PDB file of C-alpha atoms in Angstrom:
ATOM      1  CA  MET Z1211     -14.384 -12.231  13.544  1.00 83.00           C
ATOM      2  CA  ASP Z1212     -17.219 -10.748  15.342  1.00 88.00           C
ATOM      3  CA  ALA Z1213     -18.622  -7.152  15.824  1.00 88.00           C
ATOM      4  CA  VAL Z1214     -16.217  -6.497  18.870  1.00 91.00           C
ATOM      5  CA  ASP Z1215     -13.282  -7.383  16.647  1.00 91.00           C
ATOM      6  CA  VAL Z1216     -14.389  -5.020  13.945  1.00 91.00           C
ATOM      7  CA  LYS Z1217     -14.726  -2.199  16.555  1.00 91.00           C
ATOM      8  CA  ILE Z1218     -11.022  -3.041  17.908  1.00 92.00           C
ATOM      9  CA  ILE Z1219      -9.657  -2.966  14.305  1.00 92.00           C
ATOM     10  CA  GLU Z1220     -11.526   0.319  13.478  1.00 91.00           C
ATOM     11  CA  CYS Z1221      -9.747   1.780  16.661  1.00 91.00           C
ATOM     12  CA  LEU Z1222      -6.392   0.482  15.550  1.00 92.00           C
ATOM     13  CA  LYS Z1223      -6.977   1.813  11.985  1.00 89.00           C
ATOM     14  CA  ALA Z1224      -7.629   5.317  13.358  1.00 88.00           C
ATOM     15  CA  ASN Z1225      -4.577   4.979  15.789  1.00 90.00           C
ATOM     16  CA  SER Z1226      -2.418   1.893  15.800  1.00 90.00           C
ATOM     17  CA  ARG Z1227      -0.679   3.377  19.013  1.00 91.00           C
ATOM     18  CA  GLU Z1228      -3.893   3.600  20.952  1.00 92.00           C
ATOM     19  CA  ASN Z1229      -3.468   1.675  24.174  1.00 92.00           C
ATOM     20  CA  ALA Z1230      -5.595  -1.284  25.280  1.00 93.00           C
ATOM     21  CA  SER Z1231      -7.343   0.629  27.953  1.00 94.00           C
ATOM     22  CA  VAL Z1232      -8.624   3.279  25.706  1.00 94.00           C
ATOM     23  CA  ILE Z1233      -9.877   0.545  23.141  1.00 94.00           C
ATOM     24  CA  GLY Z1234     -11.373  -1.273  26.117  1.00 93.00           C
ATOM     25  CA  SER Z1235     -13.585   1.698  27.118  1.00 94.00           C
ATOM     26  CA  LYS Z1236     -14.731   2.130  23.762  1.00 94.00           C
ATOM     27  CA  VAL Z1237     -15.744  -1.442  23.060  1.00 93.00           C
ATOM     28  CA  ASN Z1238     -16.916  -2.068  26.708  1.00 93.00           C
ATOM     29  CA  MET Z1239     -14.266  -4.795  27.367  1.00 93.00           C
ATOM     30  CA  SER Z1240     -11.540  -5.261  29.887  1.00 94.00           C
ATOM     31  CA  VAL Z1241      -7.808  -4.528  28.939  1.00 93.00           C
ATOM     32  CA  SER Z1242      -6.775  -8.042  29.117  1.00 94.00           C
ATOM     33  CA  ALA Z1243      -9.736  -9.070  26.838  1.00 94.00           C
ATOM     34  CA  VAL Z1244      -8.719  -6.398  24.293  1.00 93.00           C
ATOM     35  CA  ILE Z1245      -5.070  -7.612  24.431  1.00 93.00           C
ATOM     36  CA  GLU Z1246      -6.081 -11.184  23.876  1.00 95.00           C
ATOM     37  CA  ARG Z1247      -8.278 -10.398  20.914  1.00 94.00           C
ATOM     38  CA  ILE Z1248      -5.619  -8.159  19.285  1.00 94.00           C
ATOM     39  CA  LYS Z1249      -3.223 -11.056  19.751  1.00 95.00           C
ATOM     40  CA  LYS Z1250      -5.637 -13.471  17.970  1.00 95.00           C
ATOM     41  CA  LEU Z1251      -6.125 -11.068  15.189  1.00 94.00           C
ATOM     42  CA  GLU Z1252      -2.245 -10.777  14.766  1.00 94.00           C
ATOM     43  CA  ALA Z1253      -1.914 -14.606  14.982  1.00 95.00           C
ATOM     44  CA  SER Z1254      -4.659 -15.295  12.333  1.00 94.00           C
ATOM     45  CA  GLY Z1255      -2.977 -12.745  10.031  1.00 93.00           C
ATOM     46  CA  ILE Z1256      -5.885 -10.371   9.889  1.00 91.00           C
ATOM     47  CA  ILE Z1257      -3.500  -7.844  11.416  1.00 92.00           C
ATOM     48  CA  LYS Z1258      -0.449  -7.972   9.315  1.00 91.00           C
ATOM     49  CA  GLN Z1259       1.638  -5.050  10.662  1.00 89.00           C
ATOM     50  CA  TYR Z1260       1.718  -1.760  12.308  1.00 88.00           C
ATOM     51  CA  THR Z1261       3.226   1.120  10.536  1.00 84.00           C
ATOM     52  CA  VAL Z1262       3.633   4.813  10.103  1.00 85.00           C
ATOM     53  CA  VAL Z1263       1.791   6.930   7.405  1.00 84.00           C
ATOM     54  CA  LEU Z1264       4.095   9.724   6.316  1.00 84.00           C
ATOM     55  CA  ASP Z1265       3.254  12.899   4.436  1.00 84.00           C
ATOM     56  CA  ASN Z1266       5.000  12.641   1.148  1.00 86.00           C
ATOM     57  CA  GLU Z1267       4.627  16.138   0.342  1.00 86.00           C
ATOM     58  CA  LYS Z1268       6.176  17.288   3.393  1.00 88.00           C
ATOM     59  CA  LEU Z1269       9.044  14.923   2.836  1.00 87.00           C
ATOM     60  CA  GLY Z1270       9.608  16.702  -0.528  1.00 85.00           C
ATOM     61  CA  MET Z1271       8.224  13.785  -2.462  1.00 88.00           C
ATOM     62  CA  ASP Z1272       5.489  15.828  -4.083  1.00 89.00           C
ATOM     63  CA  ILE Z1273       4.897  13.912  -7.365  1.00 94.00           C
ATOM     64  CA  THR Z1274       2.918  10.772  -7.247  1.00 95.00           C
ATOM     65  CA  ALA Z1275       2.240   8.795 -10.397  1.00 97.00           C
ATOM     66  CA  PHE Z1276       0.801   5.513 -11.684  1.00 98.00           C
ATOM     67  CA  ILE Z1277       2.699   3.583 -14.229  1.00 98.00           C
ATOM     68  CA  SER Z1278       0.974   0.772 -16.159  1.00 98.00           C
ATOM     69  CA  VAL Z1279       3.577  -1.569 -17.565  1.00 98.00           C
ATOM     70  CA  SER Z1280       3.309  -4.316 -20.250  1.00 98.00           C
ATOM     71  CA  MET Z1281       5.815  -7.353 -20.419  1.00 98.00           C
ATOM     72  CA  GLU Z1282       6.701  -9.044 -23.542  1.00 97.00           C
ATOM     73  CA  HIS Z1283       6.210 -12.314 -22.035  1.00 96.00           C
ATOM     74  CA  PRO Z1284       5.606 -13.603 -18.515  1.00 96.00           C
ATOM     75  CA  LYS Z1285       9.019 -15.225 -18.442  1.00 97.00           C
ATOM     76  CA  PHE Z1286      10.324 -11.657 -17.703  1.00 97.00           C
ATOM     77  CA  ASN Z1287       8.032 -11.073 -14.628  1.00 97.00           C
ATOM     78  CA  ASP Z1288      10.249 -12.189 -11.933  1.00 97.00           C
ATOM     79  CA  GLY Z1289      13.148  -9.998 -13.162  1.00 97.00           C
ATOM     80  CA  PHE Z1290      10.902  -7.005 -13.326  1.00 98.00           C
ATOM     81  CA  VAL Z1291       9.407  -7.734  -9.686  1.00 98.00           C
ATOM     82  CA  ASP Z1292      13.083  -7.971  -8.439  1.00 97.00           C
ATOM     83  CA  PHE Z1293      13.747  -4.508  -9.897  1.00 97.00           C
ATOM     84  CA  VAL Z1294      10.494  -3.087  -8.268  1.00 97.00           C
ATOM     85  CA  MET Z1295      11.419  -4.619  -4.847  1.00 97.00           C
ATOM     86  CA  ARG Z1296      14.795  -2.862  -4.790  1.00 96.00           C
ATOM     87  CA  HIS Z1297      13.596   0.549  -5.958  1.00 95.00           C
ATOM     88  CA  PRO Z1298      12.534   2.781  -2.969  1.00 92.00           C
ATOM     89  CA  GLN Z1299      10.372   5.139  -5.172  1.00 94.00           C
ATOM     90  CA  ILE Z1300       8.064   2.387  -6.271  1.00 96.00           C
ATOM     91  CA  ILE Z1301       5.756   2.169  -3.316  1.00 94.00           C
ATOM     92  CA  GLU Z1302       3.249  -0.242  -4.765  1.00 96.00           C
ATOM     93  CA  CYS Z1303       3.185  -2.903  -7.233  1.00 98.00           C
ATOM     94  CA  HIS Z1304       0.215  -4.823  -8.519  1.00 98.00           C
ATOM     95  CA  TYR Z1305      -0.190  -7.772 -11.038  1.00 98.00           C
ATOM     96  CA  ILE Z1306      -3.134  -6.964 -12.902  1.00 98.00           C
ATOM     97  CA  THR Z1307      -5.516  -7.951 -15.698  1.00 97.00           C
ATOM     98  CA  GLY Z1308      -6.241  -6.072 -18.878  1.00 95.00           C
ATOM     99  CA  ASP Z1309      -4.209  -4.358 -21.343  1.00 95.00           C
ATOM    100  CA  PHE Z1310      -1.119  -4.008 -18.939  1.00 98.00           C
ATOM    101  CA  ASP Z1311       0.643  -6.572 -16.671  1.00 98.00           C
ATOM    102  CA  PHE Z1312       1.641  -4.385 -13.732  1.00 98.00           C
ATOM    103  CA  LEU Z1313       0.509  -1.091 -12.127  1.00 98.00           C
ATOM    104  CA  LEU Z1314       3.041   0.729 -10.034  1.00 98.00           C
ATOM    105  CA  LYS Z1315       2.622   3.649  -7.656  1.00 97.00           C
ATOM    106  CA  ILE Z1316       5.400   5.992  -7.554  1.00 96.00           C
ATOM    107  CA  CYS Z1317       6.348   8.837  -5.304  1.00 95.00           C
ATOM    108  CA  THR Z1318       9.327  11.134  -6.355  1.00 93.00           C
ATOM    109  CA  ASN Z1319      10.625  14.532  -5.571  1.00 91.00           C
ATOM    110  CA  ARG Z1320      10.410  16.334  -8.904  1.00 88.00           C
ATOM    111  CA  ALA Z1321       9.562  15.668 -12.632  1.00 89.00           C
ATOM    112  CA  LYS Z1322      13.168  14.991 -13.413  1.00 92.00           C
ATOM    113  CA  GLY Z1323      12.954  12.144 -10.859  1.00 91.00           C
ATOM    114  CA  LEU Z1324       9.872  10.761 -12.537  1.00 94.00           C
ATOM    115  CA  GLU Z1325      11.594  10.948 -15.818  1.00 95.00           C
ATOM    116  CA  LEU Z1326      14.777   9.156 -14.623  1.00 95.00           C
ATOM    117  CA  LEU Z1327      12.509   6.400 -12.944  1.00 95.00           C
ATOM    118  CA  LEU Z1328      10.442   5.996 -16.000  1.00 96.00           C
ATOM    119  CA  ASN Z1329      13.602   5.601 -18.137  1.00 96.00           C
ATOM    120  CA  GLU Z1330      14.725   2.842 -15.590  1.00 96.00           C
ATOM    121  CA  ILE Z1331      11.674   0.878 -15.816  1.00 97.00           C
ATOM    122  CA  LYS Z1332      11.620   1.014 -19.638  1.00 97.00           C
ATOM    123  CA  GLY Z1333      15.091  -0.344 -19.459  1.00 96.00           C
ATOM    124  CA  VAL Z1334      14.260  -3.426 -17.561  1.00 97.00           C
ATOM    125  CA  GLY Z1335      14.406  -6.629 -19.573  1.00 96.00           C
ATOM    126  CA  GLY Z1336      11.100  -7.501 -21.054  1.00 97.00           C
ATOM    127  CA  VAL Z1337       9.175  -4.270 -20.448  1.00 98.00           C
ATOM    128  CA  SER Z1338       7.421  -3.464 -23.876  1.00 97.00           C
ATOM    129  CA  LEU Z1339       5.174  -0.522 -23.036  1.00 97.00           C
ATOM    130  CA  THR Z1340       4.425   1.938 -20.312  1.00 98.00           C
ATOM    131  CA  LYS Z1341       1.683   4.409 -19.660  1.00 98.00           C
ATOM    132  CA  THR Z1342       2.102   7.083 -16.963  1.00 97.00           C
ATOM    133  CA  LEU Z1343      -0.710   8.972 -15.223  1.00 97.00           C
ATOM    134  CA  VAL Z1344       0.363  11.737 -12.930  1.00 96.00           C
ATOM    135  CA  VAL Z1345      -1.804  12.535  -9.771  1.00 95.00           C
ATOM    136  CA  LEU Z1346      -2.886  16.214  -9.549  1.00 94.00           C
ATOM    137  CA  SER Z1347      -4.594  15.726  -6.166  1.00 92.00           C
ATOM    138  CA  THR Z1348      -5.678  12.993  -3.864  1.00 89.00           C
ATOM    139  CA  ASN Z1349      -9.434  13.212  -2.608  1.00 90.00           C
ATOM    140  CA  LYS Z1350      -9.307   9.904  -0.639  1.00 87.00           C
ATOM    141  CA  GLU Z1351      -6.571   7.639   0.555  1.00 84.00           C
ATOM    142  CA  ASP Z1352      -7.445   4.737   2.807  1.00 79.00           C
ATOM    143  CA  TYR Z1353      -4.985   2.132   3.663  1.00 75.00           C
ATOM    144  CA  CYS Z1354      -7.144  -0.774   4.215  1.00 75.00           C
ATOM    145  CA  ALA Z1355     -10.526  -2.224   3.371  1.00 70.00           C
ATOM    146  CA  ASP Z1356     -13.882  -1.673   5.318  1.00 72.00           C
ATOM    147  CA  VAL Z1357     -13.694  -4.202   7.996  1.00 73.00           C
ATOM    148  CA  ASN Z1358     -17.613  -4.044   8.283  1.00 70.00           C
ATOM    149  CA  ALA Z1359     -18.024  -5.326   4.768  1.00 68.00           C
ATOM    150  CA  ALA Z1360     -15.698  -8.387   5.493  1.00 66.00           C
ATOM    151  CA  VAL Z1361     -17.904  -9.656   8.356  1.00 64.00           C
ATOM    152  CA  GLN Z1362     -21.303  -9.205   6.563  1.00 62.00           C
TER     153      GLN Z1362
END
């Protein structure tokens, strides 16, 4: 990956629907060269997918929370992850170090929804402890790392 790839990725991060001719004018390359570089970034796995970023509040999902989860024993991890993968209100799940085993990011529509989901999580086999933090406001929310740092 070189500086031109970084510029192309920055363009796609800002707007993944931006066409190759617009990107080409920004990075001083031909359309075909931009397309070829994007294909290489996709083939190498650097670009994993293109997606839509939704406004959860406008969708009525106005409560965001982080729930830390401790498991009794690692033998329960697979069952817990299966539960997480099936639950649409759990939008992120991270296996972490420290006092807890998993960190979940939750989006739900009301306090009652959070209560119900928390009770479901506590009912999953092997869950021994949870800690919930409710988000009051979000000051920064990026969806991927700084690409410039990766090439330095």
